[in-house]
Amino acid sequence: MNDLGRMFRNNSKSKRPRRIFSIAFFLAIPGNFIIGIMCLVGLIILAQITELNREIWSVFAIGLVGGLSIIGTSEIRKLRTAIHEFKHAIVVSLTGNRLKDISIQKDTGYVDYELYQETVHFAPMIILAPYFFPLLSAPALVCCLIFEDHYRTLCTLILGFTLAADLSTAYTELHPHQSDLRQVCGGFFAAASYLAGFHLMWITVCLLWIAAGRNGYIYLGYLVIRFIQRAM
């Protein structure tokens, strides 16, 4: 077992582990961009062949503005700290590692966890979790897929709100001197590339649902199959 020890956040006295190298992390960078570009192409084609649903897009815009206004401008420091640390904690659990403790205070917080040897390649994702993991919009999108037949307008509003909340909290603390970004091998450039690719992918995935619901993903799959067939 590879124990990276206690990971303190927003604390100048924190212990910083050595920079972590992960082939999986570096392969994920182009992978995020490829998926994001594919989704973007699908959105452009859908916009050309289908009629724009002004009501749905208006509701989505209202949700975005609401999320930015309420969460993005919130000065409740403990709320921001909680979101930051919960993102670390959830990614620790999702990657099969051991979550030992989590502490949330007004200005500081930490997540204490252990990385297993077979899952150590997930370490950069755990470190960068507060800046990309869709803590609010991921469950919102799942609900959208389940309930779109009966509550499409409400789901659209919720998705817009949660997406704005995730993006605003992710970028509030994002700067070249952020200690989390310096823990990844490759430094700020590698971390920023991963984050840019992931956000491109996630935003376009959400917009596909706004544009066409579940059918947006079905149509994207059709386009990918057609592309592969032509390339072979």
mmCIF file with all atom_site columns, C-alpha atoms in Angstrom:
data_model
loop_
_atom_site.group_PDB
_atom_site.id
_atom_site.type_symbol
_atom_site.label_atom_id
_atom_site.label_alt_id
_atom_site.label_comp_id
_atom_site.label_asym_id
_atom_site.label_entity_id
_atom_site.label_seq_id
_atom_site.pdbx_PDB_ins_code
_atom_site.Cartn_x
_atom_site.Cartn_y
_atom_site.Cartn_z
_atom_site.occupancy
_atom_site.B_iso_or_equiv
_atom_site.pdbx_formal_charge
_atom_site.auth_seq_id
_atom_site.auth_comp_id
_atom_site.auth_asym_id
_atom_site.auth_atom_id
_atom_site.pdbx_PDB_model_num
ATOM 1   C CA . MET A 1 1   ? 0.000   0.000  0.000   1.00 0.00 ? 1   MET A CA 1
ATOM 2   C CA . ASN A 1 2   ? 1.294   3.445  -0.896  1.00 0.00 ? 2   ASN A CA 1
ATOM 3   C CA . ASP A 1 3   ? 0.299   5.915  1.787   1.00 0.00 ? 3   ASP A CA 1
ATOM 4   C CA . LEU A 1 4   ? 0.519   9.555  0.726   1.00 0.00 ? 4   LEU A CA 1
ATOM 5   C CA . GLY A 1 5   ? -0.548  10.571 4.212   1.00 0.00 ? 5   GLY A CA 1
ATOM 6   C CA . ARG A 1 6   ? -2.826  13.366 5.225   1.00 0.00 ? 6   ARG A CA 1
ATOM 7   C CA . MET A 1 7   ? -3.640  15.854 2.457   1.00 0.00 ? 7   MET A CA 1
ATOM 8   C CA . PHE A 1 8   ? -4.236  19.275 4.034   1.00 0.00 ? 8   PHE A CA 1
ATOM 9   C CA . ARG A 1 9   ? -6.072  21.907 1.987   1.00 0.00 ? 9   ARG A CA 1
ATOM 10  C CA . ASN A 1 10  ? -5.837  25.685 2.352   1.00 0.00 ? 10  ASN A CA 1
ATOM 11  C CA . ASN A 1 11  ? -3.247  25.347 5.089   1.00 0.00 ? 11  ASN A CA 1
ATOM 12  C CA . SER A 1 12  ? 0.219   26.868 4.746   1.00 0.00 ? 12  SER A CA 1
ATOM 13  C CA . LYS A 1 13  ? 1.640   24.265 7.125   1.00 0.00 ? 13  LYS A CA 1
ATOM 14  C CA . SER A 1 14  ? 0.448   21.311 5.050   1.00 0.00 ? 14  SER A CA 1
ATOM 15  C CA . LYS A 1 15  ? 2.720   18.493 4.007   1.00 0.00 ? 15  LYS A CA 1
ATOM 16  C CA . ARG A 1 16  ? 3.158   18.272 0.261   1.00 0.00 ? 16  ARG A CA 1
ATOM 17  C CA . PRO A 1 17  ? 3.948   14.919 -1.343  1.00 0.00 ? 17  PRO A CA 1
ATOM 18  C CA . ARG A 1 18  ? 6.358   14.628 -4.212  1.00 0.00 ? 18  ARG A CA 1
ATOM 19  C CA . ARG A 1 19  ? 5.075   15.270 -7.701  1.00 0.00 ? 19  ARG A CA 1
ATOM 20  C CA . ILE A 1 20  ? 3.167   12.247 -8.938  1.00 0.00 ? 20  ILE A CA 1
ATOM 21  C CA . PHE A 1 21  ? 3.604   10.758 -12.402 1.00 0.00 ? 21  PHE A CA 1
ATOM 22  C CA . SER A 1 22  ? 0.812   8.753  -14.012 1.00 0.00 ? 22  SER A CA 1
ATOM 23  C CA . ILE A 1 23  ? 0.682   7.435  -17.575 1.00 0.00 ? 23  ILE A CA 1
ATOM 24  C CA . ALA A 1 24  ? -3.092  7.090  -17.257 1.00 0.00 ? 24  ALA A CA 1
ATOM 25  C CA . PHE A 1 25  ? -3.343  10.767 -16.364 1.00 0.00 ? 25  PHE A CA 1
ATOM 26  C CA . PHE A 1 26  ? -1.325  11.888 -19.386 1.00 0.00 ? 26  PHE A CA 1
ATOM 27  C CA . LEU A 1 27  ? -3.292  9.585  -21.715 1.00 0.00 ? 27  LEU A CA 1
ATOM 28  C CA . ALA A 1 28  ? -6.523  11.047 -20.335 1.00 0.00 ? 28  ALA A CA 1
ATOM 29  C CA . ILE A 1 29  ? -5.535  14.539 -21.498 1.00 0.00 ? 29  ILE A CA 1
ATOM 30  C CA . PRO A 1 30  ? -5.907  13.852 -25.262 1.00 0.00 ? 30  PRO A CA 1
ATOM 31  C CA . GLY A 1 31  ? -8.762  11.459 -24.494 1.00 0.00 ? 31  GLY A CA 1
ATOM 32  C CA . ASN A 1 32  ? -10.780 14.248 -22.872 1.00 0.00 ? 32  ASN A CA 1
ATOM 33  C CA . PHE A 1 33  ? -10.208 16.542 -25.845 1.00 0.00 ? 33  PHE A CA 1
ATOM 34  C CA . ILE A 1 34  ? -11.147 13.843 -28.371 1.00 0.00 ? 34  ILE A CA 1
ATOM 35  C CA . ILE A 1 35  ? -14.450 13.086 -26.623 1.00 0.00 ? 35  ILE A CA 1
ATOM 36  C CA . GLY A 1 36  ? -15.136 16.785 -26.164 1.00 0.00 ? 36  GLY A CA 1
ATOM 37  C CA . ILE A 1 37  ? -14.516 17.553 -29.835 1.00 0.00 ? 37  ILE A CA 1
ATOM 38  C CA . MET A 1 38  ? -16.726 14.638 -30.882 1.00 0.00 ? 38  MET A CA 1
ATOM 39  C CA . CYS A 1 39  ? -19.548 15.969 -28.699 1.00 0.00 ? 39  CYS A CA 1
ATOM 40  C CA . LEU A 1 40  ? -19.007 19.472 -30.071 1.00 0.00 ? 40  LEU A CA 1
ATOM 41  C CA . VAL A 1 41  ? -19.241 18.216 -33.653 1.00 0.00 ? 41  VAL A CA 1
ATOM 42  C CA . GLY A 1 42  ? -22.432 16.357 -32.736 1.00 0.00 ? 42  GLY A CA 1
ATOM 43  C CA . LEU A 1 43  ? -23.880 19.565 -31.271 1.00 0.00 ? 43  LEU A CA 1
ATOM 44  C CA . ILE A 1 44  ? -23.049 21.549 -34.407 1.00 0.00 ? 44  ILE A CA 1
ATOM 45  C CA . ILE A 1 45  ? -24.661 18.952 -36.677 1.00 0.00 ? 45  ILE A CA 1
ATOM 46  C CA . LEU A 1 46  ? -27.745 18.745 -34.431 1.00 0.00 ? 46  LEU A CA 1
ATOM 47  C CA . ALA A 1 47  ? -28.066 22.538 -34.568 1.00 0.00 ? 47  ALA A CA 1
ATOM 48  C CA . GLN A 1 48  ? -28.108 22.347 -38.362 1.00 0.00 ? 48  GLN A CA 1
ATOM 49  C CA . ILE A 1 49  ? -30.642 19.549 -38.747 1.00 0.00 ? 49  ILE A CA 1
ATOM 50  C CA . THR A 1 50  ? -33.039 20.237 -35.862 1.00 0.00 ? 50  THR A CA 1
ATOM 51  C CA . GLU A 1 51  ? -35.096 23.222 -34.801 1.00 0.00 ? 51  GLU A CA 1
ATOM 52  C CA . LEU A 1 52  ? -33.851 25.170 -31.775 1.00 0.00 ? 52  LEU A CA 1
ATOM 53  C CA . ASN A 1 53  ? -36.089 24.716 -28.738 1.00 0.00 ? 53  ASN A CA 1
ATOM 54  C CA . ARG A 1 54  ? -36.016 28.285 -27.440 1.00 0.00 ? 54  ARG A CA 1
ATOM 55  C CA . GLU A 1 55  ? -37.934 27.468 -24.276 1.00 0.00 ? 55  GLU A CA 1
ATOM 56  C CA . ILE A 1 56  ? -35.522 24.747 -23.172 1.00 0.00 ? 56  ILE A CA 1
ATOM 57  C CA . TRP A 1 57  ? -32.425 26.817 -23.929 1.00 0.00 ? 57  TRP A CA 1
ATOM 58  C CA . SER A 1 58  ? -33.936 29.810 -22.113 1.00 0.00 ? 58  SER A CA 1
ATOM 59  C CA . VAL A 1 59  ? -34.623 27.698 -19.032 1.00 0.00 ? 59  VAL A CA 1
ATOM 60  C CA . PHE A 1 60  ? -31.075 26.342 -19.197 1.00 0.00 ? 60  PHE A CA 1
ATOM 61  C CA . ALA A 1 61  ? -29.711 29.905 -19.366 1.00 0.00 ? 61  ALA A CA 1
ATOM 62  C CA . ILE A 1 62  ? -31.809 30.877 -16.343 1.00 0.00 ? 62  ILE A CA 1
ATOM 63  C CA . GLY A 1 63  ? -30.353 27.925 -14.441 1.00 0.00 ? 63  GLY A CA 1
ATOM 64  C CA . LEU A 1 64  ? -26.822 28.944 -15.390 1.00 0.00 ? 64  LEU A CA 1
ATOM 65  C CA . VAL A 1 65  ? -27.344 32.531 -14.259 1.00 0.00 ? 65  VAL A CA 1
ATOM 66  C CA . GLY A 1 66  ? -28.962 31.318 -11.034 1.00 0.00 ? 66  GLY A CA 1
ATOM 67  C CA . GLY A 1 67  ? -26.068 28.973 -10.268 1.00 0.00 ? 67  GLY A CA 1
ATOM 68  C CA . LEU A 1 68  ? -23.478 31.671 -10.911 1.00 0.00 ? 68  LEU A CA 1
ATOM 69  C CA . SER A 1 69  ? -25.409 34.209 -8.852  1.00 0.00 ? 69  SER A CA 1
ATOM 70  C CA . ILE A 1 70  ? -26.069 31.999 -5.836  1.00 0.00 ? 70  ILE A CA 1
ATOM 71  C CA . ILE A 1 71  ? -23.061 29.663 -5.667  1.00 0.00 ? 71  ILE A CA 1
ATOM 72  C CA . GLY A 1 72  ? -20.524 31.583 -7.728  1.00 0.00 ? 72  GLY A CA 1
ATOM 73  C CA . THR A 1 73  ? -20.797 34.727 -5.621  1.00 0.00 ? 73  THR A CA 1
ATOM 74  C CA . SER A 1 74  ? -21.304 32.988 -2.290  1.00 0.00 ? 74  SER A CA 1
ATOM 75  C CA . GLU A 1 75  ? -19.005 34.222 0.470   1.00 0.00 ? 75  GLU A CA 1
ATOM 76  C CA . ILE A 1 76  ? -19.807 31.296 2.746   1.00 0.00 ? 76  ILE A CA 1
ATOM 77  C CA . ARG A 1 77  ? -16.262 29.986 3.063   1.00 0.00 ? 77  ARG A CA 1
ATOM 78  C CA . LYS A 1 78  ? -17.271 26.790 4.839   1.00 0.00 ? 78  LYS A CA 1
ATOM 79  C CA . LEU A 1 79  ? -19.558 25.903 1.917   1.00 0.00 ? 79  LEU A CA 1
ATOM 80  C CA . ARG A 1 80  ? -16.703 26.320 -0.571  1.00 0.00 ? 80  ARG A CA 1
ATOM 81  C CA . THR A 1 81  ? -14.357 24.334 1.661   1.00 0.00 ? 81  THR A CA 1
ATOM 82  C CA . ALA A 1 82  ? -16.961 21.561 1.969   1.00 0.00 ? 82  ALA A CA 1
ATOM 83  C CA . ILE A 1 83  ? -17.419 21.333 -1.805  1.00 0.00 ? 83  ILE A CA 1
ATOM 84  C CA . HIS A 1 84  ? -13.634 21.286 -2.280  1.00 0.00 ? 84  HIS A CA 1
ATOM 85  C CA . GLU A 1 85  ? -13.027 18.485 0.206   1.00 0.00 ? 85  GLU A CA 1
ATOM 86  C CA . PHE A 1 86  ? -16.046 16.385 -0.783  1.00 0.00 ? 86  PHE A CA 1
ATOM 87  C CA . LYS A 1 87  ? -14.765 16.323 -4.362  1.00 0.00 ? 87  LYS A CA 1
ATOM 88  C CA . HIS A 1 88  ? -11.451 14.938 -3.121  1.00 0.00 ? 88  HIS A CA 1
ATOM 89  C CA . ALA A 1 89  ? -13.235 12.405 -0.921  1.00 0.00 ? 89  ALA A CA 1
ATOM 90  C CA . ILE A 1 90  ? -15.649 11.150 -3.579  1.00 0.00 ? 90  ILE A CA 1
ATOM 91  C CA . VAL A 1 91  ? -12.913 10.652 -6.180  1.00 0.00 ? 91  VAL A CA 1
ATOM 92  C CA . VAL A 1 92  ? -10.849 8.794  -3.569  1.00 0.00 ? 92  VAL A CA 1
ATOM 93  C CA . SER A 1 93  ? -13.765 6.391  -3.062  1.00 0.00 ? 93  SER A CA 1
ATOM 94  C CA . LEU A 1 94  ? -14.656 6.106  -6.755  1.00 0.00 ? 94  LEU A CA 1
ATOM 95  C CA . THR A 1 95  ? -11.088 5.124  -7.635  1.00 0.00 ? 95  THR A CA 1
ATOM 96  C CA . GLY A 1 96  ? -11.124 2.291  -5.082  1.00 0.00 ? 96  GLY A CA 1
ATOM 97  C CA . ASN A 1 97  ? -8.846  3.873  -2.498  1.00 0.00 ? 97  ASN A CA 1
ATOM 98  C CA . ARG A 1 98  ? -9.320  4.173  1.251   1.00 0.00 ? 98  ARG A CA 1
ATOM 99  C CA . LEU A 1 99  ? -10.889 7.307  2.710   1.00 0.00 ? 99  LEU A CA 1
ATOM 100 C CA . LYS A 1 100 ? -9.736  7.618  6.318   1.00 0.00 ? 100 LYS A CA 1
ATOM 101 C CA . ASP A 1 101 ? -10.971 11.009 7.479   1.00 0.00 ? 101 ASP A CA 1
ATOM 102 C CA . ILE A 1 102 ? -12.383 14.311 6.262   1.00 0.00 ? 102 ILE A CA 1
ATOM 103 C CA . SER A 1 103 ? -12.351 17.621 8.116   1.00 0.00 ? 103 SER A CA 1
ATOM 104 C CA . ILE A 1 104 ? -14.178 20.792 7.085   1.00 0.00 ? 104 ILE A CA 1
ATOM 105 C CA . GLN A 1 105 ? -13.754 24.091 8.879   1.00 0.00 ? 105 GLN A CA 1
ATOM 106 C CA . LYS A 1 106 ? -14.391 27.706 7.894   1.00 0.00 ? 106 LYS A CA 1
ATOM 107 C CA . ASP A 1 107 ? -11.103 28.441 6.137   1.00 0.00 ? 107 ASP A CA 1
ATOM 108 C CA . THR A 1 108 ? -9.314  25.111 6.125   1.00 0.00 ? 108 THR A CA 1
ATOM 109 C CA . GLY A 1 109 ? -9.981  21.470 5.506   1.00 0.00 ? 109 GLY A CA 1
ATOM 110 C CA . TYR A 1 110 ? -8.316  18.222 4.640   1.00 0.00 ? 110 TYR A CA 1
ATOM 111 C CA . VAL A 1 111 ? -8.950  14.726 3.375   1.00 0.00 ? 111 VAL A CA 1
ATOM 112 C CA . ASP A 1 112 ? -6.928  11.893 4.865   1.00 0.00 ? 112 ASP A CA 1
ATOM 113 C CA . TYR A 1 113 ? -6.664  8.865  2.575   1.00 0.00 ? 113 TYR A CA 1
ATOM 114 C CA . GLU A 1 114 ? -4.470  5.998  1.455   1.00 0.00 ? 114 GLU A CA 1
ATOM 115 C CA . LEU A 1 115 ? -3.677  4.966  -2.106  1.00 0.00 ? 115 LEU A CA 1
ATOM 116 C CA . TYR A 1 116 ? -3.402  1.283  -2.884  1.00 0.00 ? 116 TYR A CA 1
ATOM 117 C CA . GLN A 1 117 ? -0.479  0.265  -5.065  1.00 0.00 ? 117 GLN A CA 1
ATOM 118 C CA . GLU A 1 118 ? -2.740  -0.934 -7.886  1.00 0.00 ? 118 GLU A CA 1
ATOM 119 C CA . THR A 1 119 ? -4.670  2.355  -7.956  1.00 0.00 ? 119 THR A CA 1
ATOM 120 C CA . VAL A 1 120 ? -1.832  4.825  -7.445  1.00 0.00 ? 120 VAL A CA 1
ATOM 121 C CA . HIS A 1 121 ? -2.192  5.948  -11.081 1.00 0.00 ? 121 HIS A CA 1
ATOM 122 C CA . PHE A 1 122 ? -5.389  7.716  -10.020 1.00 0.00 ? 122 PHE A CA 1
ATOM 123 C CA . ALA A 1 123 ? -3.468  10.044 -7.683  1.00 0.00 ? 123 ALA A CA 1
ATOM 124 C CA . PRO A 1 124 ? -3.392  13.050 -10.082 1.00 0.00 ? 124 PRO A CA 1
ATOM 125 C CA . MET A 1 125 ? -7.168  12.815 -10.568 1.00 0.00 ? 125 MET A CA 1
ATOM 126 C CA . ILE A 1 126 ? -7.661  12.778 -6.782  1.00 0.00 ? 126 ILE A CA 1
ATOM 127 C CA . ILE A 1 127 ? -5.424  15.817 -6.368  1.00 0.00 ? 127 ILE A CA 1
ATOM 128 C CA . LEU A 1 128 ? -7.214  17.735 -9.150  1.00 0.00 ? 128 LEU A CA 1
ATOM 129 C CA . ALA A 1 129 ? -10.724 16.590 -8.187  1.00 0.00 ? 129 ALA A CA 1
ATOM 130 C CA . PRO A 1 130 ? -11.907 19.987 -6.827  1.00 0.00 ? 130 PRO A CA 1
ATOM 131 C CA . TYR A 1 131 ? -11.189 21.601 -10.195 1.00 0.00 ? 131 TYR A CA 1
ATOM 132 C CA . PHE A 1 132 ? -12.990 19.176 -12.503 1.00 0.00 ? 132 PHE A CA 1
ATOM 133 C CA . PHE A 1 133 ? -15.203 16.632 -10.723 1.00 0.00 ? 133 PHE A CA 1
ATOM 134 C CA . PRO A 1 134 ? -18.891 17.454 -11.425 1.00 0.00 ? 134 PRO A CA 1
ATOM 135 C CA . LEU A 1 135 ? -20.088 16.893 -7.876  1.00 0.00 ? 135 LEU A CA 1
ATOM 136 C CA . LEU A 1 136 ? -23.476 18.522 -8.481  1.00 0.00 ? 136 LEU A CA 1
ATOM 137 C CA . SER A 1 137 ? -24.048 18.313 -12.232 1.00 0.00 ? 137 SER A CA 1
ATOM 138 C CA . ALA A 1 138 ? -23.201 14.603 -12.613 1.00 0.00 ? 138 ALA A CA 1
ATOM 139 C CA . PRO A 1 139 ? -26.111 13.389 -10.431 1.00 0.00 ? 139 PRO A CA 1
ATOM 140 C CA . ALA A 1 140 ? -28.258 16.116 -12.018 1.00 0.00 ? 140 ALA A CA 1
ATOM 141 C CA . LEU A 1 141 ? -27.526 14.729 -15.499 1.00 0.00 ? 141 LEU A CA 1
ATOM 142 C CA . VAL A 1 142 ? -28.384 11.200 -14.324 1.00 0.00 ? 142 VAL A CA 1
ATOM 143 C CA . CYS A 1 143 ? -31.734 12.516 -13.078 1.00 0.00 ? 143 CYS A CA 1
ATOM 144 C CA . CYS A 1 144 ? -32.229 14.284 -16.409 1.00 0.00 ? 144 CYS A CA 1
ATOM 145 C CA . LEU A 1 145 ? -31.770 11.010 -18.285 1.00 0.00 ? 145 LEU A CA 1
ATOM 146 C CA . ILE A 1 146 ? -34.222 9.225  -15.995 1.00 0.00 ? 146 ILE A CA 1
ATOM 147 C CA . PHE A 1 147 ? -36.955 11.849 -15.728 1.00 0.00 ? 147 PHE A CA 1
ATOM 148 C CA . GLU A 1 148 ? -36.730 13.754 -19.025 1.00 0.00 ? 148 GLU A CA 1
ATOM 149 C CA . ASP A 1 149 ? -40.006 12.296 -20.349 1.00 0.00 ? 149 ASP A CA 1
ATOM 150 C CA . HIS A 1 150 ? -42.076 13.943 -17.605 1.00 0.00 ? 150 HIS A CA 1
ATOM 151 C CA . TYR A 1 151 ? -39.963 16.736 -16.098 1.00 0.00 ? 151 TYR A CA 1
ATOM 152 C CA . ARG A 1 152 ? -37.788 17.989 -18.948 1.00 0.00 ? 152 ARG A CA 1
ATOM 153 C CA . THR A 1 153 ? -38.179 21.687 -18.114 1.00 0.00 ? 153 THR A CA 1
ATOM 154 C CA . LEU A 1 154 ? -37.420 21.209 -14.412 1.00 0.00 ? 154 LEU A CA 1
ATOM 155 C CA . CYS A 1 155 ? -34.476 18.922 -15.202 1.00 0.00 ? 155 CYS A CA 1
ATOM 156 C CA . THR A 1 156 ? -33.111 21.522 -17.616 1.00 0.00 ? 156 THR A CA 1
ATOM 157 C CA . LEU A 1 157 ? -33.264 24.209 -14.938 1.00 0.00 ? 157 LEU A CA 1
ATOM 158 C CA . ILE A 1 158 ? -31.528 21.985 -12.388 1.00 0.00 ? 158 ILE A CA 1
ATOM 159 C CA . LEU A 1 159 ? -28.807 20.939 -14.835 1.00 0.00 ? 159 LEU A CA 1
ATOM 160 C CA . GLY A 1 160 ? -28.073 24.559 -15.725 1.00 0.00 ? 160 GLY A CA 1
ATOM 161 C CA . PHE A 1 161 ? -27.898 25.544 -12.051 1.00 0.00 ? 161 PHE A CA 1
ATOM 162 C CA . THR A 1 162 ? -25.646 22.655 -10.993 1.00 0.00 ? 162 THR A CA 1
ATOM 163 C CA . LEU A 1 163 ? -23.349 22.959 -14.014 1.00 0.00 ? 163 LEU A CA 1
ATOM 164 C CA . ALA A 1 164 ? -22.799 26.651 -13.250 1.00 0.00 ? 164 ALA A CA 1
ATOM 165 C CA . ALA A 1 165 ? -22.188 25.817 -9.582  1.00 0.00 ? 165 ALA A CA 1
ATOM 166 C CA . ASP A 1 166 ? -19.579 23.168 -10.442 1.00 0.00 ? 166 ASP A CA 1
ATOM 167 C CA . LEU A 1 167 ? -17.766 25.402 -12.924 1.00 0.00 ? 167 LEU A CA 1
ATOM 168 C CA . SER A 1 168 ? -17.745 28.457 -10.667 1.00 0.00 ? 168 SER A CA 1
ATOM 169 C CA . THR A 1 169 ? -16.430 26.572 -7.627  1.00 0.00 ? 169 THR A CA 1
ATOM 170 C CA . ALA A 1 170 ? -13.816 24.838 -9.791  1.00 0.00 ? 170 ALA A CA 1
ATOM 171 C CA . TYR A 1 171 ? -12.363 28.042 -11.186 1.00 0.00 ? 171 TYR A CA 1
ATOM 172 C CA . THR A 1 172 ? -12.541 30.181 -8.053  1.00 0.00 ? 172 THR A CA 1
ATOM 173 C CA . GLU A 1 173 ? -9.348  28.659 -6.656  1.00 0.00 ? 173 GLU A CA 1
ATOM 174 C CA . LEU A 1 174 ? -7.680  27.899 -9.988  1.00 0.00 ? 174 LEU A CA 1
ATOM 175 C CA . HIS A 1 175 ? -4.417  29.805 -10.471 1.00 0.00 ? 175 HIS A CA 1
ATOM 176 C CA . PRO A 1 176 ? -0.769  28.903 -11.292 1.00 0.00 ? 176 PRO A CA 1
ATOM 177 C CA . HIS A 1 177 ? 0.272   29.078 -7.628  1.00 0.00 ? 177 HIS A CA 1
ATOM 178 C CA . GLN A 1 178 ? -2.396  26.665 -6.384  1.00 0.00 ? 178 GLN A CA 1
ATOM 179 C CA . SER A 1 179 ? -0.547  23.960 -4.410  1.00 0.00 ? 179 SER A CA 1
ATOM 180 C CA . ASP A 1 180 ? -2.758  21.148 -5.751  1.00 0.00 ? 180 ASP A CA 1
ATOM 181 C CA . LEU A 1 181 ? -1.682  21.888 -9.327  1.00 0.00 ? 181 LEU A CA 1
ATOM 182 C CA . ARG A 1 182 ? 2.010   21.758 -8.449  1.00 0.00 ? 182 ARG A CA 1
ATOM 183 C CA . GLN A 1 183 ? 1.679   18.246 -6.999  1.00 0.00 ? 183 GLN A CA 1
ATOM 184 C CA . VAL A 1 184 ? 1.099   16.715 -10.439 1.00 0.00 ? 184 VAL A CA 1
ATOM 185 C CA . CYS A 1 185 ? 4.097   15.771 -12.574 1.00 0.00 ? 185 CYS A CA 1
ATOM 186 C CA . GLY A 1 186 ? 4.177   18.346 -15.363 1.00 0.00 ? 186 GLY A CA 1
ATOM 187 C CA . GLY A 1 187 ? 3.030   21.123 -13.035 1.00 0.00 ? 187 GLY A CA 1
ATOM 188 C CA . PHE A 1 188 ? 0.508   23.755 -13.985 1.00 0.00 ? 188 PHE A CA 1
ATOM 189 C CA . PHE A 1 189 ? 0.682   23.076 -17.742 1.00 0.00 ? 189 PHE A CA 1
ATOM 190 C CA . ALA A 1 190 ? -0.197  19.376 -17.427 1.00 0.00 ? 190 ALA A CA 1
ATOM 191 C CA . ALA A 1 191 ? -2.890  20.059 -14.838 1.00 0.00 ? 191 ALA A CA 1
ATOM 192 C CA . ALA A 1 192 ? -4.403  22.907 -16.866 1.00 0.00 ? 192 ALA A CA 1
ATOM 193 C CA . SER A 1 193 ? -4.433  20.753 -20.021 1.00 0.00 ? 193 SER A CA 1
ATOM 194 C CA . TYR A 1 194 ? -6.282  17.982 -18.219 1.00 0.00 ? 194 TYR A CA 1
ATOM 195 C CA . LEU A 1 195 ? -8.785  20.400 -16.724 1.00 0.00 ? 195 LEU A CA 1
ATOM 196 C CA . ALA A 1 196 ? -9.413  22.186 -20.026 1.00 0.00 ? 196 ALA A CA 1
ATOM 197 C CA . GLY A 1 197 ? -10.027 18.884 -21.813 1.00 0.00 ? 197 GLY A CA 1
ATOM 198 C CA . PHE A 1 198 ? -12.306 17.550 -19.105 1.00 0.00 ? 198 PHE A CA 1
ATOM 199 C CA . HIS A 1 199 ? -14.404 20.697 -18.954 1.00 0.00 ? 199 HIS A CA 1
ATOM 200 C CA . LEU A 1 200 ? -14.747 20.750 -22.740 1.00 0.00 ? 200 LEU A CA 1
ATOM 201 C CA . MET A 1 201 ? -15.927 17.155 -22.594 1.00 0.00 ? 201 MET A CA 1
ATOM 202 C CA . TRP A 1 202 ? -18.320 17.626 -19.665 1.00 0.00 ? 202 TRP A CA 1
ATOM 203 C CA . ILE A 1 203 ? -19.885 20.863 -20.891 1.00 0.00 ? 203 ILE A CA 1
ATOM 204 C CA . THR A 1 204 ? -20.551 19.424 -24.347 1.00 0.00 ? 204 THR A CA 1
ATOM 205 C CA . VAL A 1 205 ? -21.946 16.203 -22.824 1.00 0.00 ? 205 VAL A CA 1
ATOM 206 C CA . CYS A 1 206 ? -24.428 18.297 -20.835 1.00 0.00 ? 206 CYS A CA 1
ATOM 207 C CA . LEU A 1 207 ? -25.278 20.469 -23.851 1.00 0.00 ? 207 LEU A CA 1
ATOM 208 C CA . LEU A 1 208 ? -26.021 17.370 -25.914 1.00 0.00 ? 208 LEU A CA 1
ATOM 209 C CA . TRP A 1 209 ? -28.765 16.509 -23.452 1.00 0.00 ? 209 TRP A CA 1
ATOM 210 C CA . ILE A 1 210 ? -30.104 20.066 -23.538 1.00 0.00 ? 210 ILE A CA 1
ATOM 211 C CA . ALA A 1 211 ? -30.161 19.962 -27.332 1.00 0.00 ? 211 ALA A CA 1
ATOM 212 C CA . ALA A 1 212 ? -31.829 16.582 -27.836 1.00 0.00 ? 212 ALA A CA 1
ATOM 213 C CA . GLY A 1 213 ? -32.212 14.673 -24.588 1.00 0.00 ? 213 GLY A CA 1
ATOM 214 C CA . ARG A 1 214 ? -31.230 10.999 -24.659 1.00 0.00 ? 214 ARG A CA 1
ATOM 215 C CA . ASN A 1 215 ? -31.482 11.080 -28.447 1.00 0.00 ? 215 ASN A CA 1
ATOM 216 C CA . GLY A 1 216 ? -28.483 13.391 -28.511 1.00 0.00 ? 216 GLY A CA 1
ATOM 217 C CA . TYR A 1 217 ? -26.235 10.590 -27.249 1.00 0.00 ? 217 TYR A CA 1
ATOM 218 C CA . ILE A 1 218 ? -27.826 8.062  -29.590 1.00 0.00 ? 218 ILE A CA 1
ATOM 219 C CA . TYR A 1 219 ? -27.187 10.367 -32.527 1.00 0.00 ? 219 TYR A CA 1
ATOM 220 C CA . LEU A 1 220 ? -23.597 10.951 -31.402 1.00 0.00 ? 220 LEU A CA 1
ATOM 221 C CA . GLY A 1 221 ? -23.047 7.181  -31.274 1.00 0.00 ? 221 GLY A CA 1
ATOM 222 C CA . TYR A 1 222 ? -24.424 6.927  -34.806 1.00 0.00 ? 222 TYR A CA 1
ATOM 223 C CA . LEU A 1 223 ? -22.002 9.607  -36.017 1.00 0.00 ? 223 LEU A CA 1
ATOM 224 C CA . VAL A 1 224 ? -19.047 7.858  -34.375 1.00 0.00 ? 224 VAL A CA 1
ATOM 225 C CA . ILE A 1 225 ? -19.956 4.524  -35.993 1.00 0.00 ? 225 ILE A CA 1
ATOM 226 C CA . ARG A 1 226 ? -20.290 6.192  -39.394 1.00 0.00 ? 226 ARG A CA 1
ATOM 227 C CA . PHE A 1 227 ? -16.908 7.867  -38.954 1.00 0.00 ? 227 PHE A CA 1
ATOM 228 C CA . ILE A 1 228 ? -15.219 4.572  -37.994 1.00 0.00 ? 228 ILE A CA 1
ATOM 229 C CA . GLN A 1 229 ? -16.786 2.804  -40.956 1.00 0.00 ? 229 GLN A CA 1
ATOM 230 C CA . ARG A 1 230 ? -15.532 5.435  -43.381 1.00 0.00 ? 230 ARG A CA 1
ATOM 231 C CA . ALA A 1 231 ? -12.062 5.399  -41.843 1.00 0.00 ? 231 ALA A CA 1
ATOM 232 C CA . MET A 1 232 ? -11.696 1.610  -42.182 1.00 0.00 ? 232 MET A CA 1
#
